[in-house]
């Protein structure tokens, strides 16, 4: 799959990310009666009108397209919760816990189930804001890589989309730093250089940036 | 009967079984008399405030509780409004009855004199406020505009304006010169809906510049007396909405009483709290002493007292001429005996001095105080139960002495009104459900004089699409079935008669909807079935129509209807059969009618949890009669023991006090309901409420076995099994094919055996060996008995294994006899069995059992035996 994504060999395209996110579970309220569906990934249903049930996002979206259900907005997508997250995101250095695929899920819901989301404009702008704040944080955070010798980055609560965007750059940068800092090792054979320099040359522990 | 009690801080808070009533208290302009009344009592008492030992004057001209009192500004005329819809005028302070000045159509909630005393405004649940000339008795003007019932109104001291407030929180300023509305402020005060025990209150400041109204945030909001602009709000220590407020006569102070049972005294200029007092009960009414700083208070239980130092001494008193009697700091309490039988001078004269003595003792001795307080509380409790026993006796007024006391509670209606299952109360400006069931919903919203009704099916793929209906009748009842929907409205005056309308969803005739008008009666409940429409009316007639509108049957019912529900051919009606029990529990009877057959298969008393009322009534998906009461107990009718109601769900067992369950339906295993966050007890229409599934469970006693869910499962399976066997019998008798039912029986039996085996295991672990033996006898399959033996052997209980072996022998023996006696049953069973019949059928009534039950039973069993080995090891 990664091969499809063009020049950045390690990055997925947004569409691929969306595809991955479609396996997340979401609650729907069907308006039809249907027997349980038996899929390879598991059994979903039974579907009874007006009684919520959990299905994968892709199924929810396809049912929604046919007008067979309404999608229940996940709890984290309420205006109240998002406002809290946005505030906390602005106040703190750390990333707030959000679903791993929050960008993709919200995007899918905005595209296919606008009517089911209460205060959709508010929710949308909040999510955009949160996204911006987080990307900005990542951007400023990455600057520290160049200043000192960094071997690894710990980014807690980073979401899939965010990780995907920074991955090619970060891995390449770390690799380069590693090569530069252990220049004497480069001459040696590859498989040794992988481990030993890290064990011996390891910089101060605080290099692991906890974000 | 008003009993004095200490209203002191840290009083015991008893929140249960409150039956609060709306009480009123007044001072006359000379502060010589205190007038009290209670909506739970039909009498008005005029107490002598100067010498409280004198017995009060009792005015008992009203037939029902007195909700409101008003005194003309010159204190010569007392007006009282009552639940019996009348407004009476009395001479004051003599108390001689003058006249019935006006009678409204509905209970009176608010009265107000203008500042000259010759106009009396009367309003309540009626539409419009009526202004009456007190001399001629003529209605001079009717002010219309409120949607809710009017709870408070007042003439502005400058007499140009008049302000009124209704129970939905709408506040209207009227211009009396033109009789029109000047300002309408909607939803500025708490919305109490139909709960009439809580009243919104407004009060003009004595100079007429400001108007105080309770706000939405437990505060008091001041509005400008001329422009109705919001000036400021007094917000402070009230934890719950304010239910009464009163300006001191000089306009410096404001007393507010909250539902949180405390009174706050505000300095209005400083916007500060200067006094605070907590009470045992919520204070329903307060009155400042006309020349002084005392505040007379009366609580919802009808106990009254005078708070002498409502304004603390550093503050400037409202007036200087404080009588010497009231110099003591604290409460001066009066005993009040209104019970007509107990009323004589001696008893009253005696009762007061000890009370005061106690009061002094309390100031002296803290310990004694506590003891006394306990006594007092006990007394209150007794009093409550006493009052409760009177509760709900509206019907037998002629019942001697007690009959004269019509206790009107505003919390639980005396006689439960007729209701439509799945309907929510109407709210102005909001959509409300006329009907919400497992099929769909009917919602209505009033808009510009007519309502718009929308019918939605949950299952949009199956249900027909019904366009929204414009409803000019004002339908308040509806019922929805697959074939059509029925609507009905109550009678509204002579021109607007009660109407029943039926709209079929799919017929070949486009014009097949019909409506019926009822003269002299009104529809109370409608219900729908497969081929019939039923309406129960106010004169206890059950009218049955066909889908086409043909009037088929008219039956007379024995009592007023409570509710009705339909399912296929069957109609179930719940009605009152006799006045409530002394314990205040209503007496309901249910009837089930089979409409096409013209039979009545079932009748009997409807069980209810003590102290509750019926909330929902209907049929389960399988057609079993079910009821849900306000205490959250679901009952289902079964044929066990000749027809009994089984309690199958109890909200209190879930230990989720913050949730209320609004039942929509049920099937054999699950209860479908809408979960509402307390204090809401019913859902809103938007967003469309979703159904939550809750497991049915018996209210089991705790056996200490640690297997409550197994015990519950066991009883559930047993119940289902008996139901299925019953239906097999019925179907068999009718000659229908019972194969699928027998398959179900078999499945149930295997699951039951699994459950029993687990129970045996937990019994053995709990050392309840006799119970285990009893359980083995209940196993239906031979294979399961063998499993049980394996189980107890693994548990190292050889004694038990031997007993089980004997039971198995016995079982096999009996079955062998049974097989020879009843070969036809066996063959019948075998017919239904799938092809993999094995030859091992010799020992079994149902040969396939052994085969399929293997994998069903053995899986949990394996698991269990494994865990038992572990336990054994641990013991060693």
PDB file of C-alpha atoms in Angstrom, chain B residues 649-809:
ATOM      1  CA  UNK B 649     -37.340  -5.124  36.404  1.00  0.00           C
ATOM      2  CA  UNK B 650     -36.614  -2.661  39.110  1.00  0.00           C
ATOM      3  CA  UNK B 651     -34.879   0.618  38.437  1.00  0.00           C
ATOM      4  CA  UNK B 652     -33.713   0.836  42.031  1.00  0.00           C
ATOM      5  CA  UNK B 653     -31.721  -2.382  41.613  1.00  0.00           C
ATOM      6  CA  UNK B 654     -29.566  -0.754  38.976  1.00  0.00           C
ATOM      7  CA  UNK B 655     -28.260   1.764  41.518  1.00  0.00           C
ATOM      8  CA  UNK B 656     -28.288   4.579  39.050  1.00  0.00           C
ATOM      9  CA  UNK B 657     -30.152   7.260  40.881  1.00  0.00           C
ATOM     10  CA  UNK B 658     -29.289   9.900  38.323  1.00  0.00           C
ATOM     11  CA  UNK B 659     -31.165   8.085  35.609  1.00  0.00           C
ATOM     12  CA  UNK B 660     -34.860   7.804  35.005  1.00  0.00           C
ATOM     13  CA  UNK B 661     -36.263   5.209  32.702  1.00  0.00           C
ATOM     14  CA  UNK B 662     -39.055   6.047  30.326  1.00  0.00           C
ATOM     15  CA  UNK B 663     -40.398   2.738  29.151  1.00  0.00           C
ATOM     16  CA  UNK B 664     -41.307   2.221  25.529  1.00  0.00           C
ATOM     17  CA  UNK B 665     -41.675  -1.526  25.270  1.00  0.00           C
ATOM     18  CA  UNK B 666     -40.184  -4.868  26.103  1.00  0.00           C
ATOM     19  CA  UNK B 667     -39.676  -8.348  24.799  1.00  0.00           C
ATOM     20  CA  UNK B 668     -39.027 -11.568  26.669  1.00  0.00           C
ATOM     21  CA  UNK B 669     -35.476 -10.669  27.603  1.00  0.00           C
ATOM     22  CA  UNK B 670     -35.016  -6.945  27.326  1.00  0.00           C
ATOM     23  CA  UNK B 671     -36.703  -3.788  28.374  1.00  0.00           C
ATOM     24  CA  UNK B 672     -36.658  -1.001  25.805  1.00  0.00           C
ATOM     25  CA  UNK B 673     -36.570   2.385  27.369  1.00  0.00           C
ATOM     26  CA  UNK B 674     -35.284   5.879  26.971  1.00  0.00           C
ATOM     27  CA  UNK B 675     -32.803   6.814  29.643  1.00  0.00           C
ATOM     28  CA  UNK B 676     -33.353  10.316  30.950  1.00  0.00           C
ATOM     29  CA  UNK B 677     -30.947  12.118  33.181  1.00  0.00           C
ATOM     30  CA  UNK B 678     -32.562  13.044  36.469  1.00  0.00           C
ATOM     31  CA  UNK B 679     -34.497  15.164  37.243  1.00  0.00           C
ATOM     32  CA  UNK B 680     -36.069  14.836  33.818  1.00  0.00           C
ATOM     33  CA  UNK B 681     -38.459  11.952  33.753  1.00  0.00           C
ATOM     34  CA  UNK B 682     -39.375  12.018  30.088  1.00  0.00           C
ATOM     35  CA  UNK B 683     -37.400  12.607  26.912  1.00  0.00           C
ATOM     36  CA  UNK B 684     -37.413  15.626  24.644  1.00  0.00           C
ATOM     37  CA  UNK B 685     -38.508  15.222  21.043  1.00  0.00           C
ATOM     38  CA  UNK B 686     -35.340  16.546  19.487  1.00  0.00           C
ATOM     39  CA  UNK B 687     -32.974  14.906  19.086  1.00  0.00           C
ATOM     40  CA  UNK B 688     -35.114  11.883  18.610  1.00  0.00           C
ATOM     41  CA  UNK B 689     -34.621   9.769  21.702  1.00  0.00           C
ATOM     42  CA  UNK B 690     -32.869   6.486  21.221  1.00  0.00           C
ATOM     43  CA  UNK B 691     -33.843   3.314  22.950  1.00  0.00           C
ATOM     44  CA  UNK B 692     -31.645   1.627  25.477  1.00  0.00           C
ATOM     45  CA  UNK B 693     -31.884  -2.072  26.166  1.00  0.00           C
ATOM     46  CA  UNK B 694     -31.944  -3.157  29.777  1.00  0.00           C
ATOM     47  CA  UNK B 695     -31.886  -6.715  31.003  1.00  0.00           C
ATOM     48  CA  UNK B 696     -34.927  -7.995  32.744  1.00  0.00           C
ATOM     49  CA  UNK B 697     -34.239  -9.389  36.151  1.00  0.00           C
ATOM     50  CA  UNK B 698     -36.145 -10.593  39.145  1.00  0.00           C
ATOM     51  CA  UNK B 699     -35.740  -8.696  42.391  1.00  0.00           C
ATOM     52  CA  UNK B 700     -33.933 -11.581  44.069  1.00  0.00           C
ATOM     53  CA  UNK B 701     -33.062 -11.697  47.705  1.00  0.00           C
ATOM     54  CA  UNK B 702     -29.345 -11.930  48.270  1.00  0.00           C
ATOM     55  CA  UNK B 703     -28.610 -15.575  48.883  1.00  0.00           C
ATOM     56  CA  UNK B 704     -24.936 -15.138  49.628  1.00  0.00           C
ATOM     57  CA  UNK B 705     -24.170 -17.668  46.952  1.00  0.00           C
ATOM     58  CA  UNK B 706     -22.331 -15.132  44.857  1.00  0.00           C
ATOM     59  CA  UNK B 707     -24.211 -16.245  41.788  1.00  0.00           C
ATOM     60  CA  UNK B 708     -27.041 -13.753  41.629  1.00  0.00           C
ATOM     61  CA  UNK B 709     -27.007 -13.548  37.867  1.00  0.00           C
ATOM     62  CA  UNK B 710     -27.159 -17.331  37.602  1.00  0.00           C
ATOM     63  CA  UNK B 711     -30.104 -17.478  39.954  1.00  0.00           C
ATOM     64  CA  UNK B 712     -31.777 -14.767  37.949  1.00  0.00           C
ATOM     65  CA  UNK B 713     -31.036 -16.568  34.705  1.00  0.00           C
ATOM     66  CA  UNK B 714     -32.434 -19.752  36.168  1.00  0.00           C
ATOM     67  CA  UNK B 715     -35.716 -18.130  37.062  1.00  0.00           C
ATOM     68  CA  UNK B 716     -35.886 -16.365  33.722  1.00  0.00           C
ATOM     69  CA  UNK B 717     -35.402 -19.612  31.805  1.00  0.00           C
ATOM     70  CA  UNK B 718     -37.961 -21.357  33.950  1.00  0.00           C
ATOM     71  CA  UNK B 719     -40.440 -18.612  33.205  1.00  0.00           C
ATOM     72  CA  UNK B 720     -39.808 -18.660  29.476  1.00  0.00           C
ATOM     73  CA  UNK B 721     -40.090 -22.409  29.445  1.00  0.00           C
ATOM     74  CA  UNK B 722     -43.451 -22.342  31.134  1.00  0.00           C
ATOM     75  CA  UNK B 723     -44.651 -19.684  28.713  1.00  0.00           C
ATOM     76  CA  UNK B 724     -43.571 -21.640  25.701  1.00  0.00           C
ATOM     77  CA  UNK B 725     -45.117 -24.821  27.002  1.00  0.00           C
ATOM     78  CA  UNK B 726     -48.343 -22.924  27.477  1.00  0.00           C
ATOM     79  CA  UNK B 727     -48.284 -21.624  23.947  1.00  0.00           C
ATOM     80  CA  UNK B 728     -47.457 -25.097  22.617  1.00  0.00           C
ATOM     81  CA  UNK B 729     -50.527 -26.374  24.379  1.00  0.00           C
ATOM     82  CA  UNK B 730     -52.655 -23.595  22.943  1.00  0.00           C
ATOM     83  CA  UNK B 731     -51.282 -24.029  19.458  1.00  0.00           C
ATOM     84  CA  UNK B 732     -51.612 -27.772  19.723  1.00  0.00           C
ATOM     85  CA  UNK B 733     -55.215 -27.455  20.792  1.00  0.00           C
ATOM     86  CA  UNK B 734     -55.886 -25.292  17.755  1.00  0.00           C
ATOM     87  CA  UNK B 735     -54.131 -27.829  15.560  1.00  0.00           C
ATOM     88  CA  UNK B 736     -51.327 -25.513  14.472  1.00  0.00           C
ATOM     89  CA  UNK B 737     -47.820 -26.587  13.752  1.00  0.00           C
ATOM     90  CA  UNK B 738     -45.737 -26.372  16.906  1.00  0.00           C
ATOM     91  CA  UNK B 739     -42.410 -27.463  15.446  1.00  0.00           C
ATOM     92  CA  UNK B 740     -40.626 -24.176  15.774  1.00  0.00           C
ATOM     93  CA  UNK B 741     -41.880 -23.749  19.305  1.00  0.00           C
ATOM     94  CA  UNK B 742     -40.641 -27.191  20.218  1.00  0.00           C
ATOM     95  CA  UNK B 743     -37.252 -26.359  18.808  1.00  0.00           C
ATOM     96  CA  UNK B 744     -37.258 -23.302  20.984  1.00  0.00           C
ATOM     97  CA  UNK B 745     -38.264 -25.375  23.988  1.00  0.00           C
ATOM     98  CA  UNK B 746     -35.351 -27.636  23.380  1.00  0.00           C
ATOM     99  CA  UNK B 747     -32.920 -24.742  23.079  1.00  0.00           C
ATOM    100  CA  UNK B 748     -34.283 -23.275  26.248  1.00  0.00           C
ATOM    101  CA  UNK B 749     -33.975 -26.557  28.088  1.00  0.00           C
ATOM    102  CA  UNK B 750     -30.336 -26.904  27.163  1.00  0.00           C
ATOM    103  CA  UNK B 751     -29.557 -23.358  28.235  1.00  0.00           C
ATOM    104  CA  UNK B 752     -31.493 -23.940  31.416  1.00  0.00           C
ATOM    105  CA  UNK B 753     -29.449 -27.058  32.117  1.00  0.00           C
ATOM    106  CA  UNK B 754     -26.217 -25.163  31.545  1.00  0.00           C
ATOM    107  CA  UNK B 755     -27.407 -22.566  33.953  1.00  0.00           C
ATOM    108  CA  UNK B 756     -28.421 -25.177  36.519  1.00  0.00           C
ATOM    109  CA  UNK B 757     -25.044 -26.924  36.239  1.00  0.00           C
ATOM    110  CA  UNK B 758     -23.291 -23.659  36.962  1.00  0.00           C
ATOM    111  CA  UNK B 759     -25.596 -23.091  39.876  1.00  0.00           C
ATOM    112  CA  UNK B 760     -24.802 -26.573  41.178  1.00  0.00           C
ATOM    113  CA  UNK B 761     -21.143 -25.700  40.973  1.00  0.00           C
ATOM    114  CA  UNK B 762     -21.591 -22.520  42.948  1.00  0.00           C
ATOM    115  CA  UNK B 763     -23.830 -24.346  45.456  1.00  0.00           C
ATOM    116  CA  UNK B 764     -21.124 -26.953  45.972  1.00  0.00           C
ATOM    117  CA  UNK B 765     -18.539 -24.217  46.402  1.00  0.00           C
ATOM    118  CA  UNK B 766     -20.805 -22.555  48.915  1.00  0.00           C
ATOM    119  CA  UNK B 767     -21.384 -25.887  50.692  1.00  0.00           C
ATOM    120  CA  UNK B 768     -25.112 -25.861  50.016  1.00  0.00           C
ATOM    121  CA  UNK B 769     -25.359 -29.527  49.153  1.00  0.00           C
ATOM    122  CA  UNK B 770     -29.097 -29.946  49.637  1.00  0.00           C
ATOM    123  CA  UNK B 771     -29.699 -27.078  47.289  1.00  0.00           C
ATOM    124  CA  UNK B 772     -27.411 -28.723  44.759  1.00  0.00           C
ATOM    125  CA  UNK B 773     -29.424 -31.948  44.992  1.00  0.00           C
ATOM    126  CA  UNK B 774     -32.631 -30.049  44.426  1.00  0.00           C
ATOM    127  CA  UNK B 775     -31.118 -28.442  41.382  1.00  0.00           C
ATOM    128  CA  UNK B 776     -30.088 -31.804  39.937  1.00  0.00           C
ATOM    129  CA  UNK B 777     -33.686 -32.906  40.097  1.00  0.00           C
ATOM    130  CA  UNK B 778     -34.604 -29.923  37.939  1.00  0.00           C
ATOM    131  CA  UNK B 779     -32.234 -30.921  35.148  1.00  0.00           C
ATOM    132  CA  UNK B 780     -34.262 -31.924  32.154  1.00  0.00           C
ATOM    133  CA  UNK B 781     -31.687 -33.835  30.126  1.00  0.00           C
ATOM    134  CA  UNK B 782     -30.018 -37.063  31.126  1.00  0.00           C
ATOM    135  CA  UNK B 783     -26.719 -35.906  29.712  1.00  0.00           C
ATOM    136  CA  UNK B 784     -26.747 -32.926  32.021  1.00  0.00           C
ATOM    137  CA  UNK B 785     -27.263 -35.160  35.056  1.00  0.00           C
ATOM    138  CA  UNK B 786     -24.237 -37.159  34.036  1.00  0.00           C
ATOM    139  CA  UNK B 787     -22.337 -33.920  33.675  1.00  0.00           C
ATOM    140  CA  UNK B 788     -23.431 -32.963  37.135  1.00  0.00           C
ATOM    141  CA  UNK B 789     -22.046 -36.215  38.483  1.00  0.00           C
ATOM    142  CA  UNK B 790     -18.736 -35.589  36.730  1.00  0.00           C
ATOM    143  CA  UNK B 791     -18.748 -32.150  38.191  1.00  0.00           C
ATOM    144  CA  UNK B 792     -19.235 -33.181  41.797  1.00  0.00           C
ATOM    145  CA  UNK B 793     -16.711 -35.969  41.388  1.00  0.00           C
ATOM    146  CA  UNK B 794     -14.209 -33.409  40.214  1.00  0.00           C
ATOM    147  CA  UNK B 795     -15.106 -31.330  43.213  1.00  0.00           C
ATOM    148  CA  UNK B 796     -14.333 -34.328  45.465  1.00  0.00           C
ATOM    149  CA  UNK B 797     -17.825 -34.735  46.788  1.00  0.00           C
ATOM    150  CA  UNK B 798     -18.360 -38.502  46.440  1.00  0.00           C
ATOM    151  CA  UNK B 799     -21.361 -38.403  48.742  1.00  0.00           C
ATOM    152  CA  UNK B 800     -23.105 -35.995  46.438  1.00  0.00           C
ATOM    153  CA  UNK B 801     -22.045 -37.941  43.358  1.00  0.00           C
ATOM    154  CA  UNK B 802     -23.715 -41.014  44.769  1.00  0.00           C
ATOM    155  CA  UNK B 803     -26.925 -39.116  45.411  1.00  0.00           C
ATOM    156  CA  UNK B 804     -26.858 -37.706  41.930  1.00  0.00           C
ATOM    157  CA  UNK B 805     -26.361 -41.225  40.609  1.00  0.00           C
ATOM    158  CA  UNK B 806     -29.522 -42.320  42.399  1.00  0.00           C
ATOM    159  CA  UNK B 807     -31.428 -39.407  40.978  1.00  0.00           C
ATOM    160  CA  UNK B 808     -30.242 -40.338  37.512  1.00  0.00           C
ATOM    161  CA  UNK B 809     -31.363 -43.943  38.005  1.00  0.00           C
TER     162      UNK B 809
END
